[in-house]
Amino acid sequence: GEDVEQSLFLSVREGDSSVINCTYTDSSSTYLYWYKQEPGAGLQLLTYIFSNMDMKQDQRLTVLLNKKDKHLSLRIADTQTGDSAIYFCAESTEGTYKYIFGTGTRLKVLA
Amino acid sequence: DGGITQSPKYLFRKEGQNVTLSCEQNLNHDAMYWYRQDPGQGLRLIYYSQIVNDFQKGDIAEGYSVSREKKESFPLTVTSAQKNPTAFYLCASTKTAGRGGELFFGEGSRLTVL
């Protein structure tokens, strides 16, 4: 079945760049997403990319997609303490109801 | 402002009791979802509904029930048959399932079984 995998933890120093990685198995994935979850709250969409794109940039966020390797990454430039949260990778396929989420990566930003 | 409202935010239940979690949206979305979140396991789909009066089981539906009598509302009942109900429950919605649109989430409900 479909699966999305992420590492569980990442720690960076304030001001450095963070790179959160994700791999997925469904080759028919149409949309790939990055969501952010603050403690005790719901998820908020940060950005998304269509499967026919290689890269998308949005202010401090850069998403890279390697469709051949089914690898997605989220780079956060100039990471701030407010970026500390859990980041979820997710995928969905056109025509299906399902959104498949990864386990989430807990990002800790050290001052 | 439009959004999804979940209530209650915290709920304690004794073993053997059913509880109902409320989810209301004013986004005019057709599709609604319930997810369960456990530490280190990501989000697992319990039930989803693509339209009023219709809903489907997700990956972990056993011990849960839902209804979709109104477009805005998708309550989840955690029954006494659910063996390990302590978890964080998230309700979500999107305009139309299958179109890849943004999934909007509520703030979640944390259920603890005593």
PDB file of C-alpha atoms in Angstrom:
ATOM      1  CA  GLY A   1       0.000   0.000   0.000  1.00  0.00           C
ATOM      2  CA  GLU A   2       0.951   3.640  -0.082  1.00  0.00           C
ATOM      3  CA  ASP A   3       3.473   4.786   2.473  1.00  0.00           C
ATOM      4  CA  VAL A   4       5.184   8.042   3.378  1.00  0.00           C
ATOM      5  CA  GLU A   5       8.299   7.996   5.543  1.00  0.00           C
ATOM      6  CA  GLN A   6      10.127  10.706   7.440  1.00  0.00           C
ATOM      7  CA  SER A   7      12.804  10.806  10.091  1.00  0.00           C
ATOM      8  CA  LEU A   8      11.395  11.574  13.529  1.00  0.00           C
ATOM      9  CA  PHE A   9      13.698  14.312  14.812  1.00  0.00           C
ATOM     10  CA  LEU A  10      15.851  17.175  13.547  1.00  0.00           C
ATOM     11  CA  SER A  11      17.744  19.720  15.603  1.00  0.00           C
ATOM     12  CA  VAL A  12      19.299  22.897  14.162  1.00  0.00           C
ATOM     13  CA  ARG A  13      20.757  26.143  15.454  1.00  0.00           C
ATOM     14  CA  GLU A  14      18.871  29.400  15.021  1.00  0.00           C
ATOM     15  CA  GLY A  15      19.871  31.088  11.768  1.00  0.00           C
ATOM     16  CA  ASP A  16      20.952  27.856  10.079  1.00  0.00           C
ATOM     17  CA  SER A  17      19.005  26.147   7.294  1.00  0.00           C
ATOM     18  CA  SER A  18      16.839  23.127   8.073  1.00  0.00           C
ATOM     19  CA  VAL A  19      16.230  20.346   5.602  1.00  0.00           C
ATOM     20  CA  ILE A  20      13.432  17.885   6.283  1.00  0.00           C
ATOM     21  CA  ASN A  21      13.263  14.840   4.052  1.00  0.00           C
ATOM     22  CA  CYS A  22      10.437  12.542   3.019  1.00  0.00           C
ATOM     23  CA  THR A  23      10.116   9.481   0.800  1.00  0.00           C
ATOM     24  CA  TYR A  24       6.889   8.100  -0.612  1.00  0.00           C
ATOM     25  CA  THR A  25       5.989   4.929  -2.436  1.00  0.00           C
ATOM     26  CA  ASP A  26       2.976   5.786  -4.610  1.00  0.00           C
ATOM     27  CA  SER A  27       4.228   6.572  -8.111  1.00  0.00           C
ATOM     28  CA  SER A  28       0.796   7.918  -9.071  1.00  0.00           C
ATOM     29  CA  SER A  29       0.931  10.683  -6.459  1.00  0.00           C
ATOM     30  CA  THR A  30      -0.290  13.911  -7.985  1.00  0.00           C
ATOM     31  CA  TYR A  31       0.151  16.393  -5.146  1.00  0.00           C
ATOM     32  CA  LEU A  32       2.721  16.519  -2.374  1.00  0.00           C
ATOM     33  CA  TYR A  33       2.301  18.698   0.680  1.00  0.00           C
ATOM     34  CA  TRP A  34       4.130  19.995   3.699  1.00  0.00           C
ATOM     35  CA  TYR A  35       2.082  20.713   6.817  1.00  0.00           C
ATOM     36  CA  LYS A  36       3.196  22.255  10.115  1.00  0.00           C
ATOM     37  CA  GLN A  37       1.789  21.346  13.530  1.00  0.00           C
ATOM     38  CA  GLU A  38       2.391  23.496  16.599  1.00  0.00           C
ATOM     39  CA  PRO A  39       2.044  21.814  20.032  1.00  0.00           C
ATOM     40  CA  GLY A  40      -1.524  20.818  20.866  1.00  0.00           C
ATOM     41  CA  ALA A  41      -2.922  22.246  17.627  1.00  0.00           C
ATOM     42  CA  GLY A  42      -4.133  21.123  14.235  1.00  0.00           C
ATOM     43  CA  LEU A  43      -2.089  21.034  11.043  1.00  0.00           C
ATOM     44  CA  GLN A  44      -1.602  24.013   8.768  1.00  0.00           C
ATOM     45  CA  LEU A  45      -0.584  23.798   5.139  1.00  0.00           C
ATOM     46  CA  LEU A  46       2.823  25.362   4.510  1.00  0.00           C
ATOM     47  CA  THR A  47       3.214  24.628   0.841  1.00  0.00           C
ATOM     48  CA  TYR A  48       2.519  22.026  -1.810  1.00  0.00           C
ATOM     49  CA  ILE A  49       3.955  20.946  -5.132  1.00  0.00           C
ATOM     50  CA  PHE A  50       2.485  19.224  -8.159  1.00  0.00           C
ATOM     51  CA  SER A  51       4.211  16.000  -9.167  1.00  0.00           C
ATOM     52  CA  ASN A  52       5.210  17.491 -12.537  1.00  0.00           C
ATOM     53  CA  MET A  53       7.321  20.161 -10.821  1.00  0.00           C
ATOM     54  CA  ASP A  54      10.902  19.848  -9.571  1.00  0.00           C
ATOM     55  CA  MET A  55      11.049  22.803  -7.258  1.00  0.00           C
ATOM     56  CA  LYS A  56       8.916  25.421  -5.607  1.00  0.00           C
ATOM     57  CA  GLN A  57      10.094  28.408  -3.603  1.00  0.00           C
ATOM     58  CA  ASP A  58       7.982  30.459  -1.231  1.00  0.00           C
ATOM     59  CA  GLN A  59       9.854  33.048   0.829  1.00  0.00           C
ATOM     60  CA  ARG A  60      12.029  31.057   3.290  1.00  0.00           C
ATOM     61  CA  LEU A  61      10.657  27.707   2.106  1.00  0.00           C
ATOM     62  CA  THR A  62      12.054  25.670  -0.775  1.00  0.00           C
ATOM     63  CA  VAL A  63      10.515  22.363  -1.805  1.00  0.00           C
ATOM     64  CA  LEU A  64      12.490  19.950  -3.962  1.00  0.00           C
ATOM     65  CA  LEU A  65      10.931  16.922  -5.624  1.00  0.00           C
ATOM     66  CA  ASN A  66      12.863  14.033  -7.120  1.00  0.00           C
ATOM     67  CA  LYS A  67      10.116  12.029  -8.733  1.00  0.00           C
ATOM     68  CA  LYS A  68      12.446   9.283  -9.933  1.00  0.00           C
ATOM     69  CA  ASP A  69      13.565   8.540  -6.373  1.00  0.00           C
ATOM     70  CA  LYS A  70      10.172   9.504  -4.874  1.00  0.00           C
ATOM     71  CA  HIS A  71      11.951  11.919  -2.561  1.00  0.00           C
ATOM     72  CA  LEU A  72      10.588  15.223  -1.298  1.00  0.00           C
ATOM     73  CA  SER A  73      12.426  17.756   0.838  1.00  0.00           C
ATOM     74  CA  LEU A  74      11.565  20.987   2.608  1.00  0.00           C
ATOM     75  CA  ARG A  75      14.316  23.518   3.199  1.00  0.00           C
ATOM     76  CA  ILE A  76      13.696  26.317   5.690  1.00  0.00           C
ATOM     77  CA  ALA A  77      16.203  29.131   5.346  1.00  0.00           C
ATOM     78  CA  ASP A  78      17.293  31.206   8.355  1.00  0.00           C
ATOM     79  CA  THR A  79      15.472  28.919  10.795  1.00  0.00           C
ATOM     80  CA  GLN A  80      13.919  30.709  13.788  1.00  0.00           C
ATOM     81  CA  THR A  81      12.778  29.443  17.192  1.00  0.00           C
ATOM     82  CA  GLY A  82       9.197  29.948  15.995  1.00  0.00           C
ATOM     83  CA  ASP A  83       9.811  27.262  13.386  1.00  0.00           C
ATOM     84  CA  SER A  84      10.030  24.627  16.136  1.00  0.00           C
ATOM     85  CA  ALA A  85       7.127  22.288  15.399  1.00  0.00           C
ATOM     86  CA  ILE A  86       6.269  18.952  13.812  1.00  0.00           C
ATOM     87  CA  TYR A  87       6.410  18.919  10.012  1.00  0.00           C
ATOM     88  CA  PHE A  88       4.324  16.418   8.068  1.00  0.00           C
ATOM     89  CA  CYS A  89       4.844  15.335   4.506  1.00  0.00           C
ATOM     90  CA  ALA A  90       1.681  14.155   2.744  1.00  0.00           C
ATOM     91  CA  GLU A  91       0.615  12.991  -0.685  1.00  0.00           C
ATOM     92  CA  SER A  92      -2.624  12.594  -2.563  1.00  0.00           C
ATOM     93  CA  THR A  93      -3.628  11.350  -5.989  1.00  0.00           C
ATOM     94  CA  GLU A  94      -6.085  13.014  -8.351  1.00  0.00           C
ATOM     95  CA  GLY A  95      -9.399  11.213  -8.267  1.00  0.00           C
ATOM     96  CA  THR A  96      -8.940   9.555  -4.871  1.00  0.00           C
ATOM     97  CA  TYR A  97     -10.137  10.683  -1.469  1.00  0.00           C
ATOM     98  CA  LYS A  98      -7.007   9.734   0.405  1.00  0.00           C
ATOM     99  CA  TYR A  99      -4.339  11.976   1.848  1.00  0.00           C
ATOM    100  CA  ILE A 100      -1.441   9.851   3.114  1.00  0.00           C
ATOM    101  CA  PHE A 101       0.621  11.430   5.869  1.00  0.00           C
ATOM    102  CA  GLY A 102       4.107  10.640   7.065  1.00  0.00           C
ATOM    103  CA  THR A 103       4.977  10.142  10.724  1.00  0.00           C
ATOM    104  CA  GLY A 104       6.069  13.770  11.083  1.00  0.00           C
ATOM    105  CA  THR A 105       9.509  15.244  11.808  1.00  0.00           C
ATOM    106  CA  ARG A 106       9.897  17.138  15.058  1.00  0.00           C
ATOM    107  CA  LEU A 107      12.115  20.163  14.388  1.00  0.00           C
ATOM    108  CA  LYS A 108      13.829  21.708  17.388  1.00  0.00           C
ATOM    109  CA  VAL A 109      15.547  25.050  16.884  1.00  0.00           C
ATOM    110  CA  LEU A 110      18.270  25.854  19.388  1.00  0.00           C
ATOM    111  CA  ALA A 111      18.897  29.501  20.293  1.00  0.00           C
TER     112      ALA A 111
ATOM    113  CA  ASP B   1     -13.711  33.860   9.599  1.00  0.00           C
ATOM    114  CA  GLY B   2     -14.257  30.450   8.088  1.00  0.00           C
ATOM    115  CA  GLY B   3     -12.787  27.393   9.692  1.00  0.00           C
ATOM    116  CA  ILE B   4     -13.274  24.101  11.473  1.00  0.00           C
ATOM    117  CA  THR B   5     -14.325  23.972  15.104  1.00  0.00           C
ATOM    118  CA  GLN B   6     -13.719  20.889  17.192  1.00  0.00           C
ATOM    119  CA  SER B   7     -15.079  20.409  20.690  1.00  0.00           C
ATOM    120  CA  PRO B   8     -14.311  19.640  23.378  1.00  0.00           C
ATOM    121  CA  LYS B   9     -10.567  20.300  23.285  1.00  0.00           C
ATOM    122  CA  TYR B  10      -9.951  17.933  26.201  1.00  0.00           C
ATOM    123  CA  LEU B  11     -12.125  15.022  27.229  1.00  0.00           C
ATOM    124  CA  PHE B  12     -11.764  12.382  29.911  1.00  0.00           C
ATOM    125  CA  ARG B  13     -13.678   9.159  29.740  1.00  0.00           C
ATOM    126  CA  LYS B  14     -14.070   6.167  31.951  1.00  0.00           C
ATOM    127  CA  GLU B  15     -13.636   2.758  30.416  1.00  0.00           C
ATOM    128  CA  GLY B  16     -16.876   1.418  28.970  1.00  0.00           C
ATOM    129  CA  GLN B  17     -18.327   4.823  28.091  1.00  0.00           C
ATOM    130  CA  ASN B  18     -19.098   6.135  24.628  1.00  0.00           C
ATOM    131  CA  VAL B  19     -18.055   9.703  23.849  1.00  0.00           C
ATOM    132  CA  THR B  20     -18.864  11.967  20.919  1.00  0.00           C
ATOM    133  CA  LEU B  21     -16.439  14.494  19.466  1.00  0.00           C
ATOM    134  CA  SER B  22     -17.955  17.409  17.609  1.00  0.00           C
ATOM    135  CA  CYS B  23     -16.664  18.804  14.302  1.00  0.00           C
ATOM    136  CA  GLU B  24     -18.325  21.774  12.588  1.00  0.00           C
ATOM    137  CA  GLN B  25     -17.109  23.631   9.477  1.00  0.00           C
ATOM    138  CA  ASN B  26     -18.350  26.806   7.827  1.00  0.00           C
ATOM    139  CA  LEU B  27     -16.135  26.542   4.752  1.00  0.00           C
ATOM    140  CA  ASN B  28     -18.872  25.061   2.559  1.00  0.00           C
ATOM    141  CA  HIS B  29     -16.680  22.003   2.024  1.00  0.00           C
ATOM    142  CA  ASP B  30     -18.179  18.779   0.758  1.00  0.00           C
ATOM    143  CA  ALA B  31     -15.557  16.363   2.073  1.00  0.00           C
ATOM    144  CA  MET B  32     -14.776  15.811   5.747  1.00  0.00           C
ATOM    145  CA  TYR B  33     -12.330  13.493   7.494  1.00  0.00           C
ATOM    146  CA  TRP B  34     -11.471  12.174  10.941  1.00  0.00           C
ATOM    147  CA  TYR B  35      -7.868  11.293  11.786  1.00  0.00           C
ATOM    148  CA  ARG B  36      -6.287   9.845  14.870  1.00  0.00           C
ATOM    149  CA  GLN B  37      -2.794  10.991  15.881  1.00  0.00           C
ATOM    150  CA  ASP B  38      -0.514   8.975  18.158  1.00  0.00           C
ATOM    151  CA  PRO B  39       3.101   9.939  18.912  1.00  0.00           C
ATOM    152  CA  GLY B  40       5.494   8.712  16.223  1.00  0.00           C
ATOM    153  CA  GLN B  41       2.669   7.259  14.084  1.00  0.00           C
ATOM    154  CA  GLY B  42       1.540  10.196  12.043  1.00  0.00           C
ATOM    155  CA  LEU B  43      -2.118  10.585  11.117  1.00  0.00           C
ATOM    156  CA  ARG B  44      -4.310   7.563  10.537  1.00  0.00           C
ATOM    157  CA  LEU B  45      -7.658   7.865   8.790  1.00  0.00           C
ATOM    158  CA  ILE B  46     -10.698   6.744  10.788  1.00  0.00           C
ATOM    159  CA  TYR B  47     -13.642   7.785   8.568  1.00  0.00           C
ATOM    160  CA  TYR B  48     -14.268  10.143   5.695  1.00  0.00           C
ATOM    161  CA  SER B  49     -17.342  11.597   4.033  1.00  0.00           C
ATOM    162  CA  GLN B  50     -17.437  12.951   0.498  1.00  0.00           C
ATOM    163  CA  ILE B  51     -20.985  14.258   0.669  1.00  0.00           C
ATOM    164  CA  VAL B  52     -23.933  14.610   3.030  1.00  0.00           C
ATOM    165  CA  ASN B  53     -25.552  11.339   4.112  1.00  0.00           C
ATOM    166  CA  ASP B  54     -22.591   9.296   2.906  1.00  0.00           C
ATOM    167  CA  PHE B  55     -19.453   8.184   4.711  1.00  0.00           C
ATOM    168  CA  GLN B  56     -16.810   5.493   4.326  1.00  0.00           C
ATOM    169  CA  LYS B  57     -14.497   3.612   6.667  1.00  0.00           C
ATOM    170  CA  GLY B  58     -10.862   4.545   6.697  1.00  0.00           C
ATOM    171  CA  ASP B  59      -7.914   2.445   7.806  1.00  0.00           C
ATOM    172  CA  ILE B  60      -8.778   2.190  11.522  1.00  0.00           C
ATOM    173  CA  ALA B  61     -12.597   2.447  11.744  1.00  0.00           C
ATOM    174  CA  GLU B  62     -13.133  -0.346  14.278  1.00  0.00           C
ATOM    175  CA  GLY B  63     -14.628   0.987  17.519  1.00  0.00           C
ATOM    176  CA  TYR B  64     -15.678   4.308  15.950  1.00  0.00           C
ATOM    177  CA  SER B  65     -18.875   5.567  14.331  1.00  0.00           C
ATOM    178  CA  VAL B  66     -19.829   8.759  12.484  1.00  0.00           C
ATOM    179  CA  SER B  67     -22.811  10.488  10.937  1.00  0.00           C
ATOM    180  CA  ARG B  68     -23.143  13.159   8.242  1.00  0.00           C
ATOM    181  CA  GLU B  69     -26.667  14.505   8.422  1.00  0.00           C
ATOM    182  CA  LYS B  70     -25.650  18.080   7.627  1.00  0.00           C
ATOM    183  CA  LYS B  71     -22.963  19.416   5.334  1.00  0.00           C
ATOM    184  CA  GLU B  72     -21.379  21.426   8.152  1.00  0.00           C
ATOM    185  CA  SER B  73     -21.227  18.674  10.755  1.00  0.00           C
ATOM    186  CA  PHE B  74     -19.336  15.373  11.038  1.00  0.00           C
ATOM    187  CA  PRO B  75     -19.399  14.074  14.646  1.00  0.00           C
ATOM    188  CA  LEU B  76     -17.262  11.115  15.696  1.00  0.00           C
ATOM    189  CA  THR B  77     -18.362   8.676  18.407  1.00  0.00           C
ATOM    190  CA  VAL B  78     -15.680   6.690  20.166  1.00  0.00           C
ATOM    191  CA  THR B  79     -17.434   3.595  21.426  1.00  0.00           C
ATOM    192  CA  SER B  80     -16.544   1.274  24.280  1.00  0.00           C
ATOM    193  CA  ALA B  81     -15.443  -1.238  21.635  1.00  0.00           C
ATOM    194  CA  GLN B  82     -12.386   0.881  20.818  1.00  0.00           C
ATOM    195  CA  LYS B  83      -9.645  -0.866  22.773  1.00  0.00           C
ATOM    196  CA  ASN B  84      -7.134   1.955  23.008  1.00  0.00           C
ATOM    197  CA  PRO B  85      -8.994   5.248  22.548  1.00  0.00           C
ATOM    198  CA  THR B  86      -6.541   7.601  24.284  1.00  0.00           C
ATOM    199  CA  ALA B  87      -5.257   9.793  21.445  1.00  0.00           C
ATOM    200  CA  PHE B  88      -5.422  13.177  19.739  1.00  0.00           C
ATOM    201  CA  TYR B  89      -8.285  13.356  17.227  1.00  0.00           C
ATOM    202  CA  LEU B  90      -8.235  15.688  14.254  1.00  0.00           C
ATOM    203  CA  CYS B  91     -11.115  16.655  11.997  1.00  0.00           C
ATOM    204  CA  ALA B  92     -10.374  17.996   8.525  1.00  0.00           C
ATOM    205  CA  SER B  93     -12.213  19.116   5.429  1.00  0.00           C
ATOM    206  CA  THR B  94     -11.599  19.965   1.793  1.00  0.00           C
ATOM    207  CA  LYS B  95     -13.810  21.399  -0.914  1.00  0.00           C
ATOM    208  CA  THR B  96     -13.988  18.249  -3.022  1.00  0.00           C
ATOM    209  CA  ALA B  97     -12.280  14.934  -2.351  1.00  0.00           C
ATOM    210  CA  GLY B  98      -9.949  13.786  -5.113  1.00  0.00           C
ATOM    211  CA  ARG B  99      -9.007  17.211  -6.419  1.00  0.00           C
ATOM    212  CA  GLY B 100      -5.856  17.617  -4.360  1.00  0.00           C
ATOM    213  CA  GLY B 101      -7.055  20.720  -2.615  1.00  0.00           C
ATOM    214  CA  GLU B 102      -5.775  21.908   0.734  1.00  0.00           C
ATOM    215  CA  LEU B 103      -6.947  19.860   3.678  1.00  0.00           C
ATOM    216  CA  PHE B 104      -8.038  22.247   6.441  1.00  0.00           C
ATOM    217  CA  PHE B 105      -7.758  21.019  10.033  1.00  0.00           C
ATOM    218  CA  GLY B 106      -9.476  21.798  13.292  1.00  0.00           C
ATOM    219  CA  GLU B 107      -7.499  22.365  16.479  1.00  0.00           C
ATOM    220  CA  GLY B 108      -8.014  18.795  17.649  1.00  0.00           C
ATOM    221  CA  SER B 109      -9.588  17.019  20.599  1.00  0.00           C
ATOM    222  CA  ARG B 110      -7.492  15.120  23.115  1.00  0.00           C
ATOM    223  CA  LEU B 111      -9.278  12.122  24.583  1.00  0.00           C
ATOM    224  CA  THR B 112      -7.930  10.421  27.694  1.00  0.00           C
ATOM    225  CA  VAL B 113      -9.415   7.212  29.045  1.00  0.00           C
ATOM    226  CA  LEU B 114      -9.060   6.880  32.803  1.00  0.00           C
TER     227      LEU B 114
END
